[in-house]
XYZ file of C-alpha atoms in Angstrom:
351
model
C -27.131 -22.524 29.002
C -24.988 -25.532 29.791
C -24.196 -26.706 33.314
C -20.956 -25.679 35.015
C -17.956 -27.156 33.254
C -15.043 -29.018 34.812
C -11.940 -29.470 32.675
C -11.844 -27.717 29.294
C -8.954 -28.610 26.981
C -7.977 -26.109 24.265
C -5.529 -27.093 21.524
C -3.299 -24.637 19.682
C -2.624 -22.165 22.496
C 0.675 -20.996 21.003
C -1.358 -19.150 18.352
C -3.542 -16.065 18.580
C -6.919 -17.779 18.364
C -6.198 -20.605 20.784
C -4.522 -18.348 23.337
C -7.348 -15.818 23.383
C -10.059 -18.473 23.598
C -8.253 -20.201 26.466
C -7.777 -16.895 28.297
C -11.454 -15.967 27.931
C -12.561 -19.358 29.221
C -10.153 -19.175 32.169
C -11.739 -15.862 33.168
C -15.275 -17.314 33.019
C -16.707 -18.450 36.367
C -18.700 -21.156 34.584
C -15.480 -22.967 33.690
C -13.569 -24.816 36.368
C -10.187 -25.535 34.798
C -8.666 -24.667 31.437
C -5.763 -26.711 30.083
C -3.971 -25.643 26.918
C -2.232 -28.175 24.685
C 0.434 -27.260 22.175
C 3.735 -28.777 21.030
C 5.250 -25.298 20.729
C 6.277 -22.800 23.363
C 4.087 -19.653 23.199
C 5.842 -16.372 22.495
C 6.294 -13.898 25.325
C 3.351 -11.866 24.010
C 1.074 -14.896 23.949
C 2.380 -16.083 27.297
C 1.084 -12.936 28.947
C -2.462 -13.961 28.042
C -2.203 -17.392 29.597
C -1.878 -16.570 33.281
C -4.963 -18.579 34.260
C -4.358 -21.417 31.799
C -2.519 -24.636 32.646
C -0.103 -25.355 29.819
C 0.922 -28.788 28.618
C 3.535 -29.301 25.910
C 2.114 -32.178 23.891
C 2.527 -33.235 20.283
C -0.140 -35.142 18.361
C 1.182 -38.535 19.410
C 0.911 -37.758 23.123
C -2.470 -36.012 23.025
C -4.521 -39.207 23.658
C -2.655 -39.870 26.895
C -2.963 -36.261 28.036
C -6.697 -36.034 27.312
C -7.336 -39.297 29.161
C -5.322 -38.210 32.189
C -7.083 -34.843 32.363
C -10.549 -36.442 32.323
C -11.705 -33.644 30.033
C -15.379 -32.670 29.765
C -14.893 -30.301 26.819
C -12.309 -30.273 24.031
C -11.888 -27.170 21.862
C -9.816 -28.016 18.787
C -8.206 -24.900 17.294
C -4.813 -26.279 16.291
C -5.103 -26.034 12.522
C -2.484 -24.626 10.156
C -4.030 -22.540 7.378
C -1.011 -22.266 5.065
C 2.229 -24.201 4.573
C 4.967 -23.321 7.049
C 8.501 -24.692 7.408
C 8.139 -28.338 6.475
C 5.873 -27.599 3.515
C 2.585 -29.122 2.506
C 3.406 -32.572 3.938
C 3.972 -31.157 7.412
C 0.781 -29.089 7.127
C -1.309 -32.161 6.291
C 0.366 -34.159 9.039
C -0.540 -31.469 11.550
C -4.089 -30.843 10.373
C -5.369 -34.239 9.317
C -3.310 -36.765 11.253
C -3.272 -34.549 14.324
C -7.071 -34.239 14.256
C -7.477 -37.990 13.749
C -5.381 -38.644 16.844
C -7.292 -36.073 18.863
C -10.654 -37.559 17.838
C -9.403 -41.029 18.746
C -8.565 -39.670 22.196
C -11.989 -38.010 22.456
C -13.700 -41.265 21.495
C -12.096 -42.955 24.505
C -12.735 -40.047 26.913
C -15.606 -41.346 29.040
C -16.425 -37.998 30.663
C -16.396 -35.975 27.448
C -19.580 -33.925 27.056
C -18.715 -31.529 24.278
C -16.384 -31.080 21.318
C -15.963 -27.714 19.592
C -13.958 -27.605 16.378
C -12.667 -24.775 14.259
C -13.375 -25.187 10.566
C -13.489 -22.839 7.592
C -15.731 -21.712 4.768
C -12.826 -22.867 2.589
C -14.545 -26.262 2.836
C -16.934 -25.052 0.109
C -14.067 -24.384 -2.271
C -14.122 -21.526 -4.767
C -14.869 -22.059 -8.434
C -16.969 -20.748 -11.318
C -19.553 -23.448 -10.502
C -20.365 -21.991 -7.082
C -23.857 -20.871 -6.060
C -24.399 -17.235 -5.097
C -24.566 -18.178 -1.412
C -23.473 -21.319 0.438
C -25.546 -22.753 3.271
C -24.228 -25.312 5.732
C -25.869 -28.061 3.677
C -24.276 -27.071 0.361
C -21.709 -29.508 -0.970
C -18.603 -28.230 -2.809
C -19.214 -28.182 -6.557
C -15.728 -29.558 -7.130
C -12.816 -30.686 -4.988
C -10.926 -27.586 -3.791
C -7.431 -27.134 -5.187
C -5.954 -25.687 -2.010
C -4.319 -27.856 0.616
C -6.047 -26.220 3.581
C -9.515 -26.638 2.040
C -8.837 -30.319 1.343
C -7.614 -30.743 4.918
C -10.829 -29.171 6.201
C -12.914 -31.610 4.170
C -10.940 -34.528 5.618
C -11.167 -33.187 9.164
C -14.921 -32.674 8.954
C -15.292 -36.156 7.490
C -13.517 -37.668 10.484
C -15.698 -35.611 12.797
C -18.843 -37.041 11.182
C -17.496 -40.480 12.001
C -16.901 -39.397 15.597
C -20.481 -38.135 15.843
C -21.783 -41.533 14.778
C -19.643 -43.329 17.346
C -20.309 -40.885 20.199
C -23.787 -39.449 19.522
C -24.168 -38.390 23.164
C -21.302 -35.878 22.808
C -22.413 -32.406 21.698
C -20.257 -31.588 18.663
C -20.070 -28.056 17.250
C -18.308 -27.124 14.005
C -17.719 -23.444 13.246
C -16.920 -22.666 9.619
C -15.187 -19.309 9.826
C -14.956 -16.839 6.974
C -11.479 -15.309 6.511
C -10.426 -13.365 9.605
C -9.836 -9.647 9.507
C -9.634 -6.788 11.991
C -7.140 -4.513 13.663
C -5.387 -7.367 15.503
C -5.564 -10.077 12.838
C -2.331 -11.110 11.107
C -3.121 -13.507 8.282
C -2.316 -14.029 4.631
C -5.438 -12.021 3.831
C -4.543 -9.042 6.009
C -1.002 -9.017 4.606
C -2.502 -9.064 1.108
C -4.596 -5.957 1.748
C -1.817 -4.250 3.720
C 0.372 -4.069 0.591
C 0.476 -0.699 -1.148
C 0.044 -2.561 -4.448
C -2.612 -5.276 -4.443
C -2.399 -7.796 -7.307
C -5.719 -8.752 -8.916
C -6.784 -10.712 -11.970
C -7.922 -8.623 -14.914
C -11.648 -9.008 -15.474
C -12.305 -10.556 -12.045
C -13.975 -8.760 -9.157
C -14.963 -11.469 -6.660
C -17.436 -10.959 -3.821
C -15.732 -11.394 -0.464
C -17.000 -11.927 3.047
C -14.940 -11.422 6.204
C -15.207 -12.157 9.911
C -13.818 -9.903 12.612
C -11.487 -11.996 14.741
C -13.182 -10.758 17.944
C -16.483 -12.170 16.690
C -14.776 -15.504 16.052
C -13.656 -15.492 19.697
C -17.202 -14.718 20.823
C -18.672 -17.559 18.759
C -16.118 -20.009 20.162
C -16.717 -18.878 23.743
C -20.482 -19.264 23.386
C -20.031 -22.689 21.823
C -18.250 -23.848 24.963
C -20.401 -22.325 27.712
C -23.690 -22.866 25.838
C -25.016 -25.903 23.959
C -25.126 -25.465 20.179
C -24.522 -28.810 18.480
C -24.311 -28.721 14.718
C -22.394 -26.991 11.931
C -22.510 -23.217 11.529
C -21.249 -20.662 9.034
C -19.687 -17.742 10.900
C -19.224 -14.576 8.848
C -20.115 -10.913 8.752
C -23.303 -10.032 6.918
C -22.969 -8.329 3.538
C -20.173 -8.518 1.006
C -17.402 -6.394 -0.422
C -16.239 -6.737 -3.986
C -12.456 -7.017 -4.154
C -12.286 -3.676 -5.983
C -14.353 -2.032 -3.218
C -12.120 -3.447 -0.509
C -8.972 -2.202 -2.232
C -10.421 1.290 -2.651
C -11.613 1.406 0.976
C -8.126 0.453 2.101
C -6.570 3.229 0.003
C -4.464 0.743 -1.940
C -3.693 0.520 -5.631
C -5.052 -2.461 -7.549
C -2.673 -3.936 -10.120
C -4.689 -6.025 -12.615
C -2.640 -8.684 -14.360
C -3.497 -9.897 -17.867
C -1.854 -13.264 -18.427
C -3.979 -15.593 -20.611
C -1.059 -17.931 -21.169
C -0.890 -18.799 -17.481
C -3.479 -19.578 -14.835
C -4.679 -16.656 -12.765
C -3.254 -18.405 -9.748
C 0.244 -18.525 -11.181
C -0.036 -14.896 -12.230
C -1.023 -13.736 -8.763
C 1.560 -15.846 -7.003
C 4.538 -15.089 -9.175
C 3.789 -12.393 -11.718
C 4.196 -9.431 -9.370
C 6.365 -11.067 -6.718
C 4.592 -9.037 -4.055
C 3.753 -11.955 -1.846
C 3.210 -15.689 -1.660
C -0.335 -17.043 -1.624
C -1.600 -20.595 -1.525
C -4.206 -21.921 -3.914
C -6.894 -21.458 -1.263
C -6.330 -17.703 -1.243
C -5.747 -17.485 -4.982
C -9.041 -19.161 -5.860
C -10.796 -16.909 -3.365
C -9.317 -13.807 -5.046
C -10.566 -15.071 -8.421
C -14.003 -16.524 -7.601
C -14.936 -15.160 -4.171
C -17.214 -16.873 -1.652
C -20.358 -15.866 0.265
C -22.095 -17.912 2.968
C -25.470 -17.729 4.683
C -25.362 -17.215 8.474
C -29.066 -17.543 9.298
C -28.519 -20.713 11.313
C -25.863 -19.040 13.488
C -27.947 -15.912 14.179
C -31.088 -17.856 15.027
C -29.401 -20.515 17.166
C -26.881 -18.357 19.017
C -28.833 -15.116 19.182
C -25.583 -13.473 18.113
C -24.758 -11.647 14.903
C -21.150 -10.797 14.019
C -20.430 -7.265 12.869
C -20.836 -6.809 9.143
C -18.140 -7.579 6.609
C -17.781 -3.844 5.889
C -17.473 -2.961 9.589
C -14.863 -5.679 10.162
C -12.864 -4.470 7.157
C -13.068 -0.860 8.333
C -11.510 -1.888 11.649
C -8.622 -3.418 9.706
C -8.267 -0.195 7.677
C -7.967 1.955 10.807
C -4.976 -0.122 11.902
C -3.232 0.076 8.523
C -4.250 3.543 7.342
C -0.691 4.859 7.551
C 0.688 2.172 5.218
C -1.132 3.064 2.024
C 1.564 5.106 0.285
C 2.960 3.668 -2.920
C 6.603 4.367 -3.657
C 8.006 5.097 -7.083
C 9.966 1.836 -6.985
C 6.814 -0.158 -6.258
C 4.990 1.508 -9.136
C 7.899 0.775 -11.432
C 7.863 -2.882 -10.351
C 4.151 -3.128 -11.113
C 4.565 -1.484 -14.518
C 7.413 -3.844 -15.454
C 5.365 -6.867 -14.405
C 2.391 -5.791 -16.515
C 4.564 -5.000 -19.542
C 6.381 -8.321 -19.231
C 3.042 -10.091 -19.164
C 1.854 -8.304 -22.273
C 5.086 -9.161 -24.096
C 4.710 -12.844 -23.195
C 1.114 -12.869 -24.405
C 2.114 -11.273 -27.695
C 4.985 -13.707 -28.129
C 2.694 -16.669 -27.514
C 0.106 -15.323 -29.963
C 2.791 -14.783 -32.610
C 3.998 -18.386 -32.269
C 0.471 -19.772 -32.524
C -0.269 -17.768 -35.694
C 2.964 -18.681 -37.472
């Protein structure tokens, strides 16, 4: 157990994760003062959580000044964008990579800083046919990930390693989260499984691992009020094959056969049922499973299983599983169009 904490700075409080972490810390008697940093104004719903949190509107450029003035003892960095938003990929990289660089520069100069806790992702391992059955924290990606978020994570963790060398006395914790799920989670993944028709790649049934968002909050809270330096995989034990998850959710899988195009392009555009980045697309094709032994042994905490986390998500969305005739017709047209294109391509190649 760490000593009583003075000022704890949490970035990204306009989002679900940052707001809930800040609120939990503000309610903890072991924490003296919680200050939330974010360039954006929280929504009314988020604002209701932040009654005990001091809020500072600060963009990346002004963070160094704010951190120095606050004399922070702990910085919790949660302000990462997982998929392109308005502004596109360039804005996403600016926020994730440049923003983290500026924050770490501020932390390097913060003389009273005792601890740094950073959100990361199992996306850092990538997803490809070269992957091992299970990733440990020491496993290197077999190839550079295609997705922008995964590449950002690799850059961010690289800068953090540099920070650790320059400030070895600061306890630095990195939590590599599996994809969030649960009754309150709203992510690309939950929107994918909430669709009545779920696009998949024919012949692929990847193994998936999830993390209940409440267990992510617990891991973050413990990382602040306890001392756990190092890098940790955070995920629910066990796996679900994509086909199992779709059946559990009461959805209809729509396999797409499109040899002439990459599976990613097929998923993203073939059915026009949603937009997914390459990070999600590669996950849906190859899957990813991580080992959490280090987390369980060090923290004495084990997140609920992948199946239990997914079941909580299902309970929230159980009434949205009906497939309309129009949706079925759309799926059938997409599959038939794909078959026609394959046949046309084969005919050209044989002539």
